[in-house]
XYZ file of C-alpha atoms in Angstrom:
565
model
C 253.301 175.727 190.534
C 251.136 175.419 187.380
C 247.872 177.181 186.498
C 244.504 175.033 185.737
C 242.192 175.599 182.889
C 239.079 177.913 183.892
C 236.927 174.944 182.917
C 238.908 172.318 184.805
C 237.512 171.719 188.266
C 239.243 173.514 190.921
C 240.456 171.584 193.812
C 238.397 173.730 196.481
C 238.181 171.210 199.227
C 241.659 169.798 198.722
C 243.266 169.466 202.401
C 246.467 170.362 202.920
C 248.753 167.596 204.236
C 250.258 170.596 206.576
C 247.057 170.990 207.979
C 246.082 167.316 209.223
C 249.672 166.413 210.344
C 248.661 163.033 210.980
C 249.407 161.749 214.422
C 250.508 165.284 215.629
C 246.831 166.994 215.916
C 243.350 166.852 214.781
C 242.406 168.348 211.458
C 240.480 171.096 213.320
C 243.529 171.808 215.262
C 245.657 171.795 212.459
C 243.009 173.566 210.421
C 243.511 176.700 212.626
C 246.971 176.868 212.872
C 247.312 176.491 208.726
C 245.184 179.969 208.708
C 248.344 181.533 210.722
C 250.569 180.279 207.879
C 252.087 177.330 210.107
C 252.268 173.970 209.616
C 251.845 171.409 212.376
C 255.225 170.232 213.883
C 254.633 169.741 217.399
C 252.575 166.866 219.212
C 249.430 168.053 220.671
C 249.595 166.413 224.192
C 247.986 168.822 226.351
C 244.024 169.170 227.135
C 242.801 172.115 228.521
C 243.110 171.201 231.982
C 246.800 170.455 231.500
C 247.136 174.003 229.879
C 245.694 175.534 232.775
C 248.152 173.120 234.874
C 251.266 174.494 233.061
C 250.361 178.124 234.145
C 249.253 177.101 237.505
C 252.343 175.309 238.310
C 254.741 177.808 236.877
C 253.168 180.503 239.122
C 253.360 177.952 241.785
C 251.176 180.088 244.005
C 252.515 179.701 247.754
C 256.296 179.050 246.397
C 255.944 182.371 244.647
C 254.511 184.376 247.390
C 257.569 183.027 249.487
C 259.780 183.984 247.086
C 258.099 187.510 246.775
C 257.404 188.418 250.430
C 260.347 190.772 250.869
C 258.056 193.090 248.293
C 255.245 192.928 250.524
C 255.962 192.596 254.148
C 257.620 196.127 254.025
C 254.108 197.787 253.341
C 252.858 195.367 256.452
C 249.741 193.451 256.348
C 247.864 196.076 254.315
C 250.601 195.829 251.567
C 250.230 191.799 251.904
C 246.498 191.258 252.166
C 245.056 194.161 249.956
C 248.075 194.773 247.748
C 247.764 191.194 246.348
C 243.739 191.551 246.058
C 244.017 194.992 243.797
C 246.729 194.208 241.641
C 245.551 190.364 241.137
C 241.921 192.265 239.951
C 244.271 193.969 237.577
C 246.096 191.234 236.160
C 243.038 189.569 235.386
C 241.941 192.554 233.252
C 245.103 191.866 231.437
C 244.293 188.028 231.031
C 240.843 188.886 229.461
C 242.609 191.186 226.948
C 245.313 188.244 226.268
C 242.472 185.677 226.215
C 240.654 187.583 223.424
C 243.754 187.269 221.346
C 244.556 183.800 222.056
C 241.287 182.369 221.271
C 241.317 184.307 218.098
C 244.916 183.363 216.831
C 246.275 180.483 218.703
C 250.113 180.093 217.947
C 253.416 179.608 219.991
C 254.840 182.908 218.980
C 251.490 184.426 219.733
C 252.691 187.772 221.375
C 254.923 188.827 218.476
C 252.725 187.351 215.808
C 250.052 189.485 216.809
C 251.878 192.569 217.097
C 253.176 191.828 213.461
C 249.688 191.113 212.401
C 247.944 193.954 213.835
C 250.623 196.820 213.776
C 250.925 199.541 210.936
C 253.336 198.617 207.624
C 255.696 200.799 209.121
C 255.829 199.583 212.785
C 255.250 196.063 212.502
C 258.739 194.675 211.657
C 260.700 196.460 214.399
C 257.807 196.081 217.099
C 257.292 192.497 216.465
C 261.052 191.986 216.539
C 260.979 193.886 219.918
C 258.318 191.990 221.517
C 260.058 188.537 220.583
C 263.039 189.346 222.084
C 261.247 191.061 225.094
C 259.422 187.983 225.730
C 261.849 185.522 225.357
C 264.278 187.372 227.746
C 261.296 187.738 230.380
C 260.476 183.931 230.142
C 264.146 183.195 230.708
C 264.317 185.896 233.396
C 261.437 183.904 235.049
C 263.330 180.798 234.923
C 266.104 182.428 236.594
C 263.934 184.077 239.479
C 262.226 180.826 239.963
C 265.471 178.923 240.265
C 267.116 181.426 242.594
C 264.169 181.358 244.784
C 264.583 177.341 244.773
C 268.224 177.905 245.462
C 267.080 180.019 248.519
C 264.712 177.621 249.883
C 266.953 174.723 249.418
C 269.683 176.368 251.571
C 267.274 177.620 254.087
C 266.130 174.019 254.849
C 269.828 173.479 255.582
C 270.160 176.595 257.722
C 267.017 175.429 259.464
C 268.713 171.886 260.373
C 271.851 173.423 261.559
C 269.895 176.112 264.043
C 270.730 179.036 261.960
C 274.263 178.257 262.646
C 275.458 178.364 258.943
C 275.093 181.193 256.330
C 275.596 180.486 252.489
C 277.904 182.082 250.464
C 276.652 184.097 246.912
C 278.831 181.383 245.261
C 277.199 178.601 247.112
C 273.779 180.111 246.161
C 275.120 180.262 242.662
C 276.099 176.583 242.602
C 272.615 175.465 243.712
C 271.002 177.546 241.122
C 273.576 176.426 238.290
C 272.786 172.920 239.577
C 269.046 173.166 239.285
C 268.993 174.886 236.051
C 270.871 172.012 234.230
C 268.484 169.585 236.216
C 265.346 171.385 234.156
C 267.073 171.020 231.059
C 267.695 167.386 231.652
C 263.993 166.852 232.525
C 262.421 169.148 230.122
C 264.346 167.149 227.296
C 263.491 163.559 228.419
C 259.965 163.892 229.571
C 258.142 165.248 226.849
C 255.902 162.558 226.265
C 254.334 162.717 229.807
C 254.850 166.328 230.369
C 251.264 167.293 229.720
C 250.211 164.604 232.346
C 252.660 165.600 234.757
C 251.105 169.324 235.014
C 247.901 167.395 236.650
C 250.618 166.225 239.416
C 252.115 169.713 239.670
C 248.980 171.389 240.303
C 247.756 168.548 242.886
C 250.961 169.279 244.578
C 250.347 172.927 244.557
C 246.880 172.678 246.414
C 248.216 170.204 248.830
C 250.921 172.748 249.831
C 248.254 175.483 249.907
C 245.699 173.805 252.043
C 248.408 172.279 254.313
C 249.667 175.781 254.992
C 246.246 177.160 255.538
C 245.458 174.426 258.145
C 248.835 174.080 259.939
C 249.592 177.701 260.304
C 246.602 178.800 262.552
C 247.143 175.688 264.437
C 250.564 175.918 265.384
C 250.557 179.672 265.889
C 248.681 180.132 269.258
C 248.583 183.762 269.292
C 247.032 184.900 266.394
C 246.802 188.566 264.919
C 243.567 190.126 265.367
C 241.568 191.288 262.164
C 242.545 194.850 262.475
C 246.157 194.252 262.133
C 245.484 191.649 259.443
C 243.244 193.960 257.084
C 243.936 197.765 258.376
C 247.608 197.221 259.774
C 249.906 199.821 257.719
C 253.840 199.537 258.022
C 256.809 200.985 256.043
C 259.932 199.549 256.525
C 261.474 201.402 253.536
C 262.427 204.890 253.002
C 259.671 205.691 250.457
C 256.679 207.358 251.348
C 254.334 204.804 252.871
C 251.819 205.072 249.737
C 254.557 204.195 247.505
C 255.734 201.477 249.615
C 252.289 199.941 249.489
C 252.282 199.941 245.435
C 255.860 198.378 245.576
C 254.013 195.562 247.391
C 252.130 194.941 243.896
C 255.093 193.369 242.769
C 254.643 190.135 244.626
C 251.205 189.189 242.901
C 252.570 191.016 239.467
C 255.387 188.464 239.361
C 253.642 185.862 241.154
C 250.982 185.555 238.466
C 252.871 186.361 235.742
C 253.133 182.860 233.776
C 249.816 182.976 231.877
C 251.302 183.758 228.608
C 252.782 180.108 228.881
C 249.224 179.296 227.698
C 249.892 181.190 224.525
C 253.100 179.410 224.200
C 251.978 175.800 224.559
C 248.971 176.441 222.118
C 250.661 174.571 219.293
C 250.758 171.311 221.539
C 247.052 171.873 223.071
C 244.114 170.393 221.841
C 240.886 172.377 221.045
C 243.600 175.354 221.366
C 241.094 178.027 220.591
C 239.143 177.347 223.780
C 242.066 175.711 225.882
C 244.338 178.672 225.577
C 241.488 181.670 227.139
C 240.157 179.455 229.380
C 243.467 178.132 230.814
C 244.913 181.858 230.999
C 241.538 182.844 233.236
C 241.588 179.732 235.201
C 245.116 180.314 236.295
C 244.955 183.881 237.101
C 241.492 183.450 238.992
C 242.762 180.548 240.899
C 245.679 182.414 242.158
C 243.781 185.510 243.003
C 241.270 183.708 245.181
C 243.718 181.117 246.709
C 246.760 183.920 246.822
C 244.190 186.239 248.953
C 243.229 183.155 251.496
C 246.822 182.537 251.920
C 248.005 185.912 252.856
C 245.154 186.490 255.272
C 246.454 183.289 257.055
C 249.849 184.565 257.008
C 249.247 187.666 257.902
C 247.443 186.331 261.054
C 250.387 184.273 261.896
C 253.147 186.320 261.002
C 255.065 188.156 263.933
C 253.899 191.618 264.320
C 257.384 192.866 264.568
C 257.963 192.335 260.876
C 261.713 193.278 260.942
C 262.218 189.499 262.580
C 260.548 188.021 259.817
C 262.217 189.813 256.237
C 264.759 188.271 255.947
C 264.534 186.307 259.429
C 267.107 184.051 260.581
C 267.171 181.712 258.034
C 267.525 184.027 254.998
C 263.841 183.583 253.759
C 260.709 184.953 255.296
C 258.392 182.091 254.596
C 260.972 179.787 256.349
C 260.854 182.303 259.369
C 257.243 182.002 259.344
C 256.970 178.335 259.558
C 259.560 177.981 262.402
C 257.621 180.353 264.711
C 254.384 178.533 263.967
C 255.538 174.829 263.881
C 258.930 174.540 265.146
C 262.039 173.101 263.494
C 260.647 169.994 262.174
C 257.263 171.450 261.090
C 259.262 174.236 259.149
C 261.605 171.451 257.738
C 258.644 169.644 256.610
C 256.540 172.436 254.800
C 260.111 174.021 253.609
C 260.784 170.731 251.900
C 257.431 170.541 250.163
C 257.634 174.234 249.322
C 260.854 173.755 247.804
C 259.903 170.773 245.672
C 257.113 172.666 244.116
C 259.191 175.541 243.378
C 261.434 173.113 241.703
C 258.557 171.781 239.467
C 257.575 175.613 238.475
C 261.259 175.510 237.080
C 260.557 172.967 235.251
C 257.386 173.979 233.522
C 258.791 177.479 232.702
C 261.562 175.785 231.109
C 259.197 174.309 228.835
C 256.979 177.092 227.978
C 260.401 179.634 227.467
C 261.684 176.999 225.007
C 258.445 177.123 223.100
C 258.713 180.709 222.624
C 262.316 181.001 221.699
C 261.736 177.986 219.138
C 258.701 179.809 217.537
C 260.869 183.036 217.145
C 263.484 180.945 215.810
C 261.039 179.563 213.325
C 260.836 182.916 212.100
C 264.216 183.467 211.589
C 264.822 186.049 214.230
C 267.013 184.784 217.084
C 270.751 184.389 216.471
C 271.608 181.126 215.125
C 268.127 180.418 214.030
C 268.941 177.398 211.555
C 270.547 175.838 214.671
C 267.738 176.291 217.081
C 265.031 175.751 214.536
C 265.076 171.744 213.913
C 262.539 169.608 216.021
C 263.871 166.680 217.585
C 261.847 163.552 216.803
C 263.969 161.247 218.609
C 262.749 163.066 222.071
C 259.035 163.367 220.924
C 258.638 166.188 218.538
C 260.151 168.922 220.922
C 262.661 171.764 220.352
C 265.602 170.456 222.028
C 268.135 172.829 221.044
C 266.021 175.663 222.246
C 265.532 173.971 225.503
C 269.156 174.078 226.132
C 269.437 177.403 224.548
C 267.231 178.859 227.620
C 269.099 176.903 230.034
C 272.536 178.188 228.787
C 271.216 181.956 228.736
C 269.771 181.433 232.409
C 273.067 180.058 233.465
C 274.958 183.470 232.373
C 272.157 185.839 233.638
C 272.139 183.966 237.221
C 275.632 185.027 237.798
C 274.126 188.300 238.856
C 273.564 185.992 242.193
C 277.346 186.641 242.971
C 277.324 190.285 242.989
C 274.706 190.821 245.998
C 271.345 189.982 246.998
C 269.991 193.132 245.338
C 271.212 192.637 242.115
C 269.744 188.747 242.430
C 266.341 190.663 242.772
C 266.853 192.274 239.278
C 265.920 188.401 238.233
C 262.525 188.709 239.449
C 261.980 192.460 237.946
C 263.320 191.426 234.733
C 260.917 188.779 234.164
C 257.722 191.442 234.940
C 259.238 193.910 232.951
C 260.146 192.108 229.871
C 256.877 190.211 230.083
C 254.699 193.544 230.490
C 256.192 194.941 227.339
C 255.715 191.829 225.644
C 252.104 191.253 226.584
C 251.249 195.255 226.578
C 252.241 195.866 222.869
C 250.033 193.378 220.749
C 247.104 194.416 222.629
C 248.077 198.528 221.952
C 248.810 197.157 218.577
C 245.284 195.758 218.166
C 243.456 198.867 219.464
C 245.188 201.388 217.537
C 246.114 199.844 214.256
C 244.367 196.640 213.780
C 240.854 196.508 215.194
C 239.252 195.896 211.645
C 241.532 193.019 211.064
C 240.389 191.340 214.517
C 237.943 188.522 214.066
C 236.914 187.039 217.468
C 237.449 183.277 218.517
C 235.213 181.254 220.598
C 235.992 183.391 223.567
C 235.620 187.057 223.301
C 234.750 189.565 225.972
C 232.275 191.239 223.478
C 232.441 194.538 221.438
C 231.159 197.002 224.042
C 234.011 195.520 226.684
C 236.573 194.498 224.586
C 238.484 197.756 223.913
C 238.096 199.392 227.494
C 239.683 196.040 228.791
C 242.465 196.400 226.735
C 243.266 199.914 227.403
C 243.062 199.182 231.018
C 245.434 196.465 230.807
C 248.023 198.638 228.726
C 248.103 201.346 231.557
C 248.550 198.640 234.085
C 251.276 196.963 232.284
C 253.064 200.322 232.012
C 252.738 200.749 235.767
C 253.988 197.509 236.368
C 257.282 198.035 234.148
C 257.673 201.415 235.948
C 257.350 199.313 239.594
C 259.931 196.619 238.399
C 262.634 199.320 237.949
C 262.406 200.950 241.189
C 264.890 200.534 243.925
C 263.066 198.790 246.569
C 264.638 200.127 249.960
C 264.409 203.692 248.918
C 265.344 206.762 246.674
C 268.847 206.705 247.512
C 270.208 203.691 246.427
C 273.903 202.285 246.672
C 275.713 200.022 244.334
C 274.336 197.188 246.802
C 270.736 198.304 247.195
C 270.373 199.311 243.268
C 267.585 197.844 241.162
C 269.758 196.721 238.026
C 266.402 195.769 236.394
C 266.710 198.952 234.112
C 269.997 198.326 232.984
C 269.522 194.902 232.123
C 265.757 195.344 230.412
C 267.167 198.838 228.657
C 270.125 196.910 227.465
C 267.921 194.334 226.037
C 265.467 196.408 224.322
C 267.836 198.819 223.062
C 270.124 196.168 221.771
C 266.950 194.610 220.202
C 265.794 197.502 218.321
C 269.980 198.508 217.226
C 270.302 195.225 216.055
C 266.967 195.138 213.891
C 267.909 198.893 212.539
C 271.580 197.836 212.026
C 271.012 194.400 210.462
C 268.090 192.630 210.933
C 265.760 194.809 208.787
C 267.353 193.780 205.779
C 266.264 190.571 206.303
C 263.487 190.118 208.951
C 259.932 190.623 207.381
C 258.319 188.981 210.229
C 256.288 185.645 210.791
C 256.925 183.119 207.677
C 254.324 180.556 206.245
C 255.790 177.218 206.568
C 252.845 175.518 204.861
C 253.983 173.317 202.145
C 253.334 175.442 198.820
C 252.325 172.231 196.869
C 249.564 171.682 199.314
C 247.625 174.951 198.863
C 244.342 175.374 196.658
C 244.378 177.453 193.779
C 242.093 179.905 195.972
C 244.794 180.063 198.362
C 247.575 180.569 196.287
C 245.933 183.148 194.153
C 245.057 185.036 197.572
C 248.649 185.128 198.274
C 249.766 186.284 194.876
C 247.538 189.143 195.082
C 248.925 190.564 198.297
C 252.319 190.544 196.622
C 253.876 187.835 198.733
C 256.856 185.833 196.927
C 256.542 182.188 196.496
C 259.661 180.209 196.882
C 260.601 176.603 196.259
C 262.914 176.131 199.113
C 261.762 172.493 200.769
C 259.195 174.088 199.485
C 258.413 177.189 201.640
C 256.624 180.240 201.285
C 258.463 183.524 202.951
C 255.990 186.179 203.404
C 256.936 189.969 203.381
C 253.243 190.457 205.353
C 253.660 194.197 204.209
C 249.989 194.490 203.624
C 249.287 193.250 206.979
C 246.022 191.528 205.161
C 248.089 188.354 203.920
C 247.015 186.164 206.569
C 243.485 187.389 206.131
C 243.068 186.479 202.634
C 244.932 183.175 203.722
C 242.432 182.628 206.633
C 239.451 184.087 204.701
C 238.333 182.236 201.265
C 241.118 179.623 201.175
C 241.062 178.475 205.105
C 237.553 178.138 204.527
C 238.656 174.856 202.289
C 240.858 173.884 205.237
C 237.813 173.630 207.501
């Protein structure tokens, strides 16, 4: 790029074309993204309520509770009710720590981008690489677990209709699972233009199901359990100590309220992202905390006190048994059908979120075949079509665990917990240990006094959640049929990602790349980049960033980005 004479006027107020992105985003939103080094490539179709909607619809409160009752029922009503309340409170703290980061730096690849930005020079590349893979796997694991839960619900409706005189095989379960994943791929590819609006519909259907259950169960169940049973009855259907059985009940809310990072992954499609992302995170967690607590009180009031009759029950699904006991065959069929539909919509929403994280990671060249997955499909509405189907294909492979045994299939649930917890905790840790001085708050901020303590509490809880996710549910002496395979899968992914990095990727992976058009940078931006020792390439033209000093984005987002604003 040519330099200008000192006496000539400097184009300090020149707006990069990559920041304005006509037709895709407002100038303000595109400018925020430009500060992070990225041009606007996705269309911003999502309002704040719709960003909340995609997280809340992925959480799918009642279907998720139904899918994970096998974690909480063994600890009795105390595990169901108080386990939910306490764990949800801790998750809200994690959400606060995430909201601080999401408001300051909203980008689709936020978790690994933040890790790279805040980490020390020696750790930023391997940690960023690890977080990107862990988060991608966690989201695909979430898709697998949601669609596996849908398969069980779908088949339980058939079992109820046949009065319990049929038992689906593992092959049948996988067949339904595979068909469901493929349907989600088709819908995520073809409904992009209305996907934001659909989230409002999904939220409405969630609340219809929640209120229908809260009203119908107590009316249908004539002999309800008393307050002492609901709030103080302790059970232990495992061979673990009673206290540990209670802690394992936390896995239900940990898995259920585990999609709030989808707000981050949708940030490049959100209008006013610096506010939409943090408030979407906190609104989705808070809603699940409150309504989940109410739902579980109602469920505990109406459940058969002989819990072994409910888990797994006559229909292979605890919630189906609870509906059947309270409402009879036809009532159970009606509510399970609605439950099943909402669960299906959850899978569609997480397919969208997972594909955005995978696309962001491929944009920075970290995924295998990144050049293949990187392109955006303009024909289908400016969406990452190839990463949608990449996620679908990976989910189909992971879903083969359904063919082994139910315990192996349960690893799909824990896989999402462990993978996401590591991906959430690492950037928070990096900010507190190495990058606190580089952190510049966005419109949402918990404050100088509270932000760091909140972050440390979040890290401790996330580590504890990873341990929980790897523990066999039935007891300390698992058999091959009752083993929790999460530790095998996650350690293989984490170890494989690090091995891949140190063997090969360290030679070429330098972290997030600047995708701004070099010809549109102002002279001051150009000077700041060169002072940081960043190499300017003329490929299409694109800047490739070493990011070794860790302050390149600060320089770009400081003086130069003021011009963009």
